[in-house]
Coordinates of C-alpha atoms and ligand atoms in Angstrom, one line a residue:
M17 CA -30.0 11.8 -13.2
S18 CA -29.3 13.5 -9.9
P19 CA -30.9 16.9 -9.5
H20 CA -28.1 17.9 -7.2
L21 CA -25.3 17.1 -9.7
A22 CA -25.0 20.6 -11.0
A23 CA -25.0 22.0 -7.5
S24 CA -22.3 19.5 -6.3
I25 CA -19.6 20.6 -8.9
P26 CA -17.1 22.8 -7.3
A27 CA -17.0 26.4 -8.6
P28 CA -13.6 26.3 -10.1
V29 CA -14.4 23.2 -12.2
G30 CA -17.6 25.0 -13.5
E31 CA -15.4 28.1 -14.3
L32 CA -13.0 25.9 -16.4
C33 CA -15.9 24.5 -18.5
D34 CA -17.3 28.1 -18.8
Q35 CA -14.0 29.5 -20.1
L36 CA -13.8 26.8 -22.7
R37 CA -17.5 27.4 -23.7
R38 CA -16.9 31.1 -24.1
A39 CA -14.0 30.4 -26.5
G40 CA -16.4 28.4 -28.6
Y41 CA -15.5 24.8 -27.3
R42 CA -17.4 22.2 -25.3
A43 CA -16.3 20.5 -22.0
W44 CA -17.5 17.5 -20.0
L45 CA -16.8 16.1 -16.7
V46 CA -15.6 12.5 -17.1
G47 CA -13.6 9.7 -15.4
G48 CA -13.1 9.0 -11.8
G49 CA -14.2 12.4 -10.5
L50 CA -17.7 12.2 -12.1
R51 CA -18.0 8.5 -11.1
D52 CA -17.3 9.3 -7.5
L53 CA -19.6 12.3 -7.6
L54 CA -22.4 10.1 -8.8
M55 CA -21.7 7.5 -6.1
Q56 CA -22.0 10.2 -3.5
R57 CA -18.3 9.9 -2.6
S58 CA -15.9 12.8 -2.5
P59 CA -13.9 13.0 -5.7
K60 CA -10.2 13.2 -5.1
D61 CA -9.6 14.9 -8.5
W62 CA -11.5 16.1 -11.6
D63 CA -11.0 14.9 -15.1
L64 CA -12.3 17.1 -17.9
A65 CA -12.8 16.4 -21.5
T66 CA -13.0 19.0 -24.3
D67 CA -13.1 19.2 -28.1
A68 CA -10.4 21.9 -27.9
T69 CA -6.9 20.6 -29.0
P70 CA -3.9 21.3 -26.7
P71 CA -2.7 24.3 -28.7
E72 CA -6.2 25.8 -28.5
M73 CA -6.4 25.1 -24.7
K74 CA -3.1 27.0 -24.4
K75 CA -4.8 30.0 -26.0
V76 CA -7.9 29.6 -23.6
F77 CA -6.1 29.2 -20.3
R78 CA -3.4 31.3 -18.8
R79 CA -1.4 28.5 -17.1
V80 CA -1.1 25.3 -18.9
I81 CA 1.4 22.5 -18.2
P82 CA 1.9 20.1 -21.2
T83 CA 1.7 17.0 -19.1
G84 CA 0.8 14.6 -21.9
I85 CA 0.5 16.6 -25.1
A86 CA 0.9 13.5 -27.4
H87 CA -2.2 12.1 -25.6
G88 CA -4.0 15.3 -25.7
T89 CA -3.7 15.9 -22.0
V90 CA -2.7 19.2 -20.4
T91 CA -2.8 20.3 -16.7
V92 CA -4.4 23.6 -16.2
L93 CA -3.7 25.6 -13.1
H94 CA -6.7 27.3 -11.9
R95 CA -6.9 29.1 -8.6
G96 CA -3.8 27.4 -7.5
E97 CA -5.1 23.9 -8.2
P98 CA -4.2 21.6 -11.0
Y99 CA -6.9 20.1 -13.3
E100 CA -6.4 17.4 -16.0
V101 CA -8.0 18.5 -19.3
T102 CA -7.9 15.9 -22.2
T103 CA -8.9 16.4 -25.8
L104 CA -11.6 14.0 -26.9
R105 CA -9.7 11.1 -28.4
G106 CA -9.9 7.5 -29.7
E107 CA -7.1 5.0 -29.8
G108 CA -5.3 3.0 -32.4
A109 CA -4.3 -0.7 -31.9
Y110 CA -2.2 -1.8 -29.0
S111 CA 0.5 -4.0 -30.3
D112 CA 2.5 -4.1 -27.1
G113 CA -0.3 -4.3 -24.6
R114 CA 0.8 -1.2 -22.9
R115 CA 0.1 1.8 -24.9
P116 CA -1.8 2.5 -28.1
D117 CA 0.2 2.6 -31.3
S118 CA -1.6 5.8 -32.2
V119 CA -3.8 8.4 -30.5
Y120 CA -6.2 10.5 -32.6
F121 CA -8.6 13.1 -31.8
V122 CA -12.3 12.6 -32.3
R123 CA -15.2 15.1 -32.4
N124 CA -17.8 13.3 -30.3
I125 CA -17.9 12.6 -26.7
E126 CA -19.4 9.2 -27.4
D127 CA -16.2 8.3 -29.2
D128 CA -14.1 9.3 -26.4
L129 CA -16.1 7.3 -23.9
A130 CA -15.8 4.2 -26.0
R131 CA -12.0 4.0 -25.5
R132 CA -12.4 4.0 -21.7
D133 CA -12.0 0.8 -19.5
F134 CA -15.2 0.3 -17.5
T135 CA -18.7 1.5 -18.0
V136 CA -18.8 3.4 -14.7
N137 CA -15.7 5.2 -15.9
A138 CA -17.2 5.9 -19.2
I139 CA -20.0 8.4 -18.4
A140 CA -19.7 12.1 -19.2
Y141 CA -21.7 15.1 -17.8
D142 CA -22.2 18.3 -19.6
P143 CA -22.6 21.0 -17.0
L144 CA -24.0 23.5 -19.5
T145 CA -27.0 21.4 -20.5
D146 CA -27.0 19.4 -17.2
R147 CA -27.1 16.2 -19.3
L148 CA -25.5 12.9 -18.5
I149 CA -24.0 10.9 -21.5
D150 CA -24.0 7.2 -20.7
P151 CA -23.8 5.1 -23.8
F152 CA -22.7 1.9 -22.1
G153 CA -25.1 1.6 -19.1
G154 CA -22.6 2.8 -16.5
L155 CA -25.4 4.2 -14.2
Q156 CA -27.2 0.9 -14.2
D157 CA -24.1 -0.9 -13.4
M158 CA -23.3 1.6 -10.6
R159 CA -26.7 0.9 -9.1
A160 CA -26.2 -2.8 -9.4
R161 CA -22.6 -2.4 -8.0
R162 CA -21.1 -4.2 -11.0
L163 CA -17.8 -3.5 -12.8
R164 CA -18.0 -4.3 -16.5
T165 CA -15.7 -3.5 -19.3
V166 CA -16.9 -1.3 -22.2
G167 CA -17.4 -3.8 -24.9
S168 CA -15.5 -7.2 -25.1
A169 CA -13.7 -7.9 -21.9
E170 CA -11.1 -10.1 -23.6
E171 CA -10.4 -7.4 -26.2
R172 CA -10.2 -4.4 -23.8
F173 CA -7.9 -6.4 -21.4
G174 CA -5.8 -7.6 -24.2
E175 CA -5.1 -4.1 -25.5
D176 CA -3.9 -2.8 -22.2
G177 CA -2.6 -5.2 -19.6
L178 CA -2.9 -2.8 -16.8
R179 CA -6.7 -2.9 -17.0
V180 CA -7.0 -6.3 -15.4
L181 CA -5.2 -5.0 -12.3
R182 CA -7.5 -1.8 -12.4
A183 CA -10.4 -4.1 -12.5
A184 CA -9.2 -5.9 -9.2
R185 CA -8.6 -2.5 -7.7
F186 CA -12.0 -1.1 -8.4
V187 CA -13.8 -4.2 -7.2
A188 CA -12.1 -3.2 -3.8
T189 CA -12.3 0.6 -3.8
L190 CA -15.8 0.8 -5.1
A191 CA -17.0 -2.3 -3.3
F192 CA -18.5 -3.7 -6.6
D193 CA -18.7 -7.3 -7.9
L194 CA -17.0 -8.3 -11.0
D195 CA -19.3 -9.0 -13.9
P196 CA -18.8 -12.7 -14.7
A197 CA -18.1 -12.0 -18.4
T198 CA -15.7 -9.3 -17.4
E199 CA -13.9 -11.7 -15.1
A200 CA -13.7 -14.4 -17.7
G201 CA -11.7 -12.0 -20.0
I202 CA -8.9 -11.6 -17.5
A203 CA -7.2 -15.0 -17.8
P204 CA -6.8 -14.8 -21.6
A205 CA -5.2 -11.3 -21.1
L206 CA -2.5 -12.2 -18.7
R207 CA 0.2 -12.2 -21.4
S208 CA -0.4 -8.5 -21.8
F209 CA -0.5 -8.0 -18.1
E210 CA 3.0 -9.5 -17.9
C211 CA 4.2 -6.4 -19.9
V212 CA 3.1 -4.0 -17.3
S213 CA 5.9 -2.3 -15.4
R214 CA 6.5 -3.2 -11.8
E215 CA 6.0 0.3 -10.7
R216 CA 2.6 0.4 -12.1
V217 CA 1.7 -2.8 -10.4
R218 CA 3.0 -1.4 -7.1
D219 CA 0.8 1.7 -7.5
E220 CA -2.3 -0.3 -8.2
W221 CA -1.7 -2.4 -5.2
L222 CA -1.2 0.7 -2.9
K223 CA -4.5 2.2 -4.4
A224 CA -6.3 -1.1 -3.6
M225 CA -5.0 -0.8 -0.1
A226 CA -7.1 2.3 0.5
A227 CA -10.2 0.3 0.3
E228 CA -12.2 -0.7 3.3
Q229 CA -11.6 -4.3 2.3
P230 CA -8.5 -4.6 0.1
S231 CA -9.0 -8.4 0.2
R232 CA -11.8 -8.0 -2.4
A233 CA -9.0 -7.0 -4.9
F234 CA -6.8 -9.8 -3.8
E235 CA -9.5 -12.4 -4.1
V236 CA -10.0 -11.3 -7.8
M237 CA -6.3 -11.5 -8.3
R238 CA -6.2 -15.0 -6.7
R239 CA -9.2 -16.3 -8.9
T240 CA -8.1 -14.9 -12.2
G241 CA -4.3 -15.7 -12.1
I242 CA -3.1 -12.1 -11.7
L243 CA -1.5 -13.1 -8.5
T244 CA 0.4 -16.0 -9.8
V245 CA 2.1 -13.6 -12.1
T246 CA 2.9 -11.0 -9.5
C247 CA 3.4 -12.9 -6.3
P248 CA 3.4 -16.7 -6.6
E249 CA 4.5 -17.0 -2.9
L250 CA 1.2 -15.6 -1.9
M251 CA -0.6 -18.2 -4.1
K252 CA 1.1 -20.9 -2.0
Q253 CA -0.8 -19.8 1.0
V254 CA -4.0 -20.9 -0.7
G255 CA -5.1 -24.1 1.0
C256 CA -2.0 -24.1 3.2
A257 CA -3.6 -25.3 6.5
Q258 CA -2.5 -23.6 9.8
N259 CA -2.1 -25.1 13.3
R260 CA -5.2 -25.7 15.3
Y261 CA -5.3 -22.2 16.8
H262 CA -6.5 -20.9 13.5
A263 CA -9.9 -21.2 11.8
Y264 CA -8.6 -20.2 8.2
D265 CA -5.9 -21.5 6.0
V266 CA -2.9 -19.1 5.6
W267 CA -4.4 -17.2 2.7
G268 CA -7.7 -16.6 4.5
H269 CA -5.7 -15.4 7.5
S270 CA -3.5 -13.0 5.5
M271 CA -6.7 -11.5 3.8
A272 CA -8.4 -11.1 7.1
C273 CA -5.2 -9.6 8.7
M274 CA -4.7 -7.2 5.8
D275 CA -8.3 -5.9 6.1
A276 CA -7.9 -5.5 9.8
C277 CA -4.8 -3.4 9.4
G278 CA -6.5 -0.1 9.0
S279 CA -4.0 2.7 9.2
G280 CA -2.4 3.3 5.8
P281 CA -1.3 1.4 2.8
I282 CA 2.1 0.3 4.2
H283 CA 0.5 -1.4 7.2
R284 CA -1.8 -3.2 4.9
V285 CA 1.0 -4.4 2.8
A286 CA 2.7 -5.6 6.0
G287 CA -0.6 -7.4 6.9
L288 CA -0.6 -9.0 3.5
L289 CA 3.0 -10.2 3.6
H290 CA 3.4 -11.0 7.3
D291 CA 3.1 -14.7 6.9
I292 CA 4.6 -15.0 3.4
G293 CA 7.2 -17.4 4.8
K294 CA 4.7 -19.8 6.2
P295 CA 4.2 -22.2 3.2
Q296 CA 7.9 -22.7 2.9
T297 CA 8.4 -23.5 6.7
R298 CA 5.6 -25.6 7.5
A299 CA 6.3 -28.9 9.1
L300 CA 4.2 -31.5 11.1
S301 CA 5.3 -32.0 14.6
D302 CA 5.4 -35.5 15.7
K303 CA 4.8 -34.6 19.4
T304 CA 1.7 -32.5 18.9
Q305 CA 0.5 -33.9 15.6
D306 CA 0.1 -30.2 14.6
F307 CA 1.8 -27.9 12.0
T308 CA 4.7 -25.7 13.0
F309 CA 6.2 -22.8 11.1
Y310 CA 9.5 -22.5 12.6
N311 CA 11.4 -19.3 11.7
H312 CA 8.7 -18.2 9.4
E313 CA 9.1 -14.6 10.4
A314 CA 12.8 -14.5 9.5
V315 CA 12.3 -16.5 6.3
G316 CA 9.3 -14.3 5.4
A317 CA 11.2 -11.0 6.1
E318 CA 13.8 -12.0 3.4
M319 CA 11.1 -12.9 1.0
A320 CA 9.2 -9.7 1.6
D321 CA 12.4 -7.7 1.2
D322 CA 13.0 -9.5 -2.3
W323 CA 9.5 -8.9 -3.4
L324 CA 9.3 -5.2 -2.3
R325 CA 12.7 -4.5 -3.9
E326 CA 11.6 -6.2 -7.1
Y327 CA 8.3 -4.1 -7.1
R328 CA 10.2 -0.8 -6.5
F329 CA 8.8 0.1 -3.2
S330 CA 10.8 2.9 -1.7
N331 CA 13.6 2.1 0.7
D332 CA 11.8 3.5 3.6
E333 CA 8.6 1.6 2.8
R334 CA 10.5 -1.6 2.3
R335 CA 12.4 -1.3 5.6
R336 CA 9.3 -0.6 7.5
V337 CA 7.4 -3.7 6.1
V338 CA 10.4 -6.0 6.4
Q339 CA 10.9 -4.9 10.1
L340 CA 7.2 -5.6 10.8
V341 CA 7.2 -9.0 9.1
R342 CA 10.4 -9.9 11.0
H343 CA 9.1 -9.1 14.4
H344 CA 5.4 -9.9 13.9
L345 CA 5.6 -12.9 16.2
I346 CA 5.1 -11.2 19.6
C347 CA 5.5 -13.9 22.1
Y348 CA 4.6 -11.8 25.1
S349 CA 3.7 -13.3 28.5
S350 CA 3.0 -11.8 31.8
D351 CA 6.1 -13.2 33.4
W352 CA 8.3 -11.0 31.1
T353 CA 10.7 -8.9 33.4
D354 CA 11.0 -5.1 32.7
A355 CA 14.4 -5.9 31.2
A356 CA 12.7 -8.2 28.7
V357 CA 10.2 -5.4 27.8
R358 CA 13.1 -3.0 27.3
R359 CA 14.9 -5.6 25.1
F360 CA 11.8 -6.1 23.1
I361 CA 11.5 -2.3 22.5
K362 CA 15.3 -2.3 21.6
R363 CA 14.9 -5.2 19.2
V364 CA 11.8 -3.9 17.4
G365 CA 13.1 -0.3 17.4
D366 CA 11.2 2.7 18.9
D367 CA 9.9 3.8 15.5
H368 CA 8.2 0.7 14.7
L369 CA 6.6 -0.2 18.0
E370 CA 3.2 1.3 17.3
D371 CA 2.9 -0.2 13.9
L372 CA 4.0 -3.6 15.3
L373 CA 1.4 -3.6 18.0
A374 CA -1.2 -2.6 15.4
L375 CA -0.2 -5.5 13.3
G376 CA -0.2 -7.7 16.3
R377 CA -3.8 -6.9 17.0
A378 CA -4.9 -7.5 13.4
D379 CA -2.9 -10.7 13.2
V380 CA -4.8 -11.9 16.4
Q381 CA -8.1 -10.8 15.2
A382 CA -7.6 -12.6 11.9
K383 CA -7.5 -16.1 13.5
G384 CA -11.1 -16.4 13.0
R385 CA -12.0 -17.6 16.5
P386 CA -12.3 -16.1 19.9
V387 CA -9.1 -14.3 20.9
E388 CA -10.0 -12.3 24.1
E389 CA -6.9 -13.6 26.0
E390 CA -4.4 -12.9 23.2
L391 CA -5.9 -9.3 23.0
R392 CA -5.7 -8.9 26.7
L393 CA -2.0 -9.9 26.6
L394 CA -1.4 -7.4 23.8
I395 CA -2.9 -4.6 25.7
E396 CA -0.9 -5.6 28.9
L397 CA 2.3 -5.4 26.7
E398 CA 1.3 -2.0 25.4
E399 CA 0.8 -0.8 29.0
R400 CA 4.1 -2.1 30.2
I401 CA 5.9 -0.5 27.2
A402 CA 4.3 2.8 28.2
T403 CA 5.5 2.3 31.8
V404 CA 9.0 1.4 30.8
R405 CA 9.1 4.3 28.4
A406 CA 7.8 6.7 31.2
A407 CA 10.6 5.7 33.5
G408 CA 12.9 7.2 30.9
S409 CA 15.4 4.3 30.9
A410 CA 17.8 4.0 28.1
M411 CA 16.5 1.9 25.1
G412 CA 19.2 2.9 22.6
V413 CA 22.8 3.8 22.5
R414 CA 22.0 7.4 22.2
D415 CA 20.1 7.3 25.5
L416 CA 23.4 6.4 27.4
T417 CA 25.0 8.9 29.6
V418 CA 28.3 8.3 27.8
S419 CA 28.9 9.1 24.2
G420 CA 31.4 7.5 21.7
K421 CA 33.7 10.5 22.3
D422 CA 33.6 9.9 26.1
V423 CA 34.6 6.3 25.5
I424 CA 37.5 7.2 23.1
R425 CA 38.9 9.7 25.6
H426 CA 38.5 7.6 28.6
L427 CA 40.0 4.4 27.2
N428 CA 42.4 6.4 25.1
I429 CA 41.4 4.3 21.9
R430 CA 41.1 5.4 18.2
P431 CA 37.7 5.8 16.7
G432 CA 36.6 2.7 15.0
P433 CA 34.4 -0.3 15.3
L434 CA 35.6 -1.0 18.8
V435 CA 33.8 2.1 20.1
G436 CA 30.5 0.8 18.8
R437 CA 31.0 -2.5 20.3
V438 CA 31.7 -1.0 23.6
L439 CA 28.7 1.3 23.5
D440 CA 26.5 -1.9 22.6
A441 CA 27.9 -3.8 25.4
L442 CA 27.2 -0.9 27.9
L443 CA 23.5 -0.8 26.5
E444 CA 23.2 -4.4 27.0
R445 CA 24.0 -4.0 30.7
V446 CA 21.8 -0.9 31.1
L447 CA 18.8 -2.7 29.6
D448 CA 19.1 -5.2 32.4
D449 CA 19.8 -2.6 35.0
P450 CA 18.8 1.0 34.2
E451 CA 20.4 2.3 37.4
L452 CA 23.8 1.6 35.8
N453 CA 23.3 4.5 33.3
Q454 CA 25.6 7.0 35.1
K455 CA 28.7 8.3 33.5
E456 CA 31.3 7.1 36.1
A457 CA 29.8 3.7 36.4
L458 CA 29.7 3.3 32.6
L459 CA 33.3 4.5 32.0
E460 CA 34.5 2.1 34.6
L461 CA 32.6 -0.8 33.0
S462 CA 33.9 0.2 29.7
E463 CA 37.4 -0.6 30.8
K464 CA 36.4 -4.2 31.7
I465 CA 34.6 -4.6 28.4
V466 CA 37.6 -3.7 26.5
E467 CA 39.8 -5.9 28.5
R468 CA 37.4 -8.7 27.7
E469 CA 37.4 -7.9 24.1
G470 CA 41.1 -8.8 24.3
E471 CA 42.3 -5.5 23.0
G472 CA 43.9 -3.1 25.5
P473 CA 43.9 0.6 25.0
D474 CA 45.9 1.6 22.1
G475 CA 47.2 4.8 20.5
Ligands
ATP5 P1 -8.7 7.0 -9.8 O1 -8.3 8.4 -10.1 O2 -9.6 6.9 -8.6 O3 -7.4 6.2 -9.7 P2 -9.9 7.0 -12.3 O4 -11.1 6.1 -12.8 O5 -10.0 8.5 -12.2 O6 -9.6 6.4 -10.9 P3 -7.6 7.6 -13.8 O7 -6.3 6.8 -14.0 O8 -7.5 8.8 -13.1 O9 -8.7 6.6 -13.1 O10 -8.2 7.8 -15.2 C1 -9.2 8.7 -15.5 C2 -10.2 8.0 -16.5 O11 -9.5 7.6 -17.7 C3 -10.8 6.7 -16.0 O12 -11.9 6.9 -15.3 C4 -11.1 6.0 -17.4 O13 -12.2 6.4 -18.0 C5 -9.9 6.4 -18.1 N1 -8.8 5.4 -18.2 C6 -7.7 5.5 -17.2 N2 -6.9 4.5 -17.4 C7 -7.4 3.8 -18.4 C8 -7.0 2.6 -19.1 N3 -5.8 1.9 -18.6 N4 -7.8 2.1 -20.1 C9 -8.9 2.7 -20.4 N5 -9.3 3.8 -19.8 C10 -8.6 4.4 -18.9
MG6 MG1 -8.7 10.0 -11.6

């Protein structure tokens, strides 16, 4: 198809095929690597298929890791890089909707392609003969930007529940449309989808987040019922009207916000979940005759925390998202004092500030109406944060000129929670008045704080 295909295959991949051929086997480029190459995108990895069995591959290649021997997959290390090489195979029935009951090796590449999920993923290229093997019309679908299952959608989705989510993900990452018959096959397969592990769902969501517009995947999930299975709270946003400052319902706003959060999958998860507490907290104000969402950021942070835990996000990812959800309501106005700016920095946490401001911008842009004034205020806040930071004033306990040890020694108290409380109280005063951050002054102040705590020096 493409005269440049042979030329665009990296040398090491060609060498692997060549080694197999010299040993009397055949080898094809398959899967996502070939698909991306055909779509003129840079492949992130290369999948190879061969008629050699794993024991035979062990004889051909020097360094072979048996990654999935039972499924015919080994990882070959070549010039320091790993390559997945899989023996041509077919699949038996799937009785658990998760993995085939049996895997058997086949002789023909066509038989191997037939077990694959989507037509654009079921193309093979033989670098020796420079021939593309495309039994299911994958190239045509690629040109039409259409995602279609190999064979009956209902059957293919029913066999392996993960495929419905892969469908949603590819609609976003490839910017394809879902073929209507393929889409219609999703709802009947949701029972199989329910068997898919939380970790695999998380991985697919994170992969979808790498798309230019992850909302494409989430719209598929909404339409087909996938989202009702994975995150019913998000489904409640659909049709949930906002206050008059918004053009979209909460769902449309979340989609636009996620798409506008461009800097990494975790930011996008935060964009997706930032208003998850809104449907639950919505109330109609008598005074304004408009909707309010009182405390939705705190309610939403709890909900996000539960959901991210359930879906096995790492502790670090979960904390970052929850912190962003909790503080996403940035109510900055120009009359904030510098002390208020310092308190804001302390509350949000230095490490989360950039992320929060980025989410704030996306949140504003996703209102679907002119937002110049809101953006201006956010930029002003950013500038004021920079100024306050440049002044070097204390923003956390560790910036104080006294340490826990100093406090213990000066007050003659034992190490314990009281020390932390004293330091927190000192920081509160320093946030108001940075000039106070001097050792003598703080030690003197610590005496008063302890007196007020009602516990005199002990020990
Ligand atoms: P990416 O690597 O970008 O996530 P991919 O298409 O390469 O996408 P992989 O999971 O790496 O996906 O799988 C490689 C190939 O194996 C796919 O292109 C497809 O042909 C086949 N495949 C993977 N998962 C499935 C599945 N659940 N059902 C059927 N075929 C699959
Ligand atoms: Mg791949």
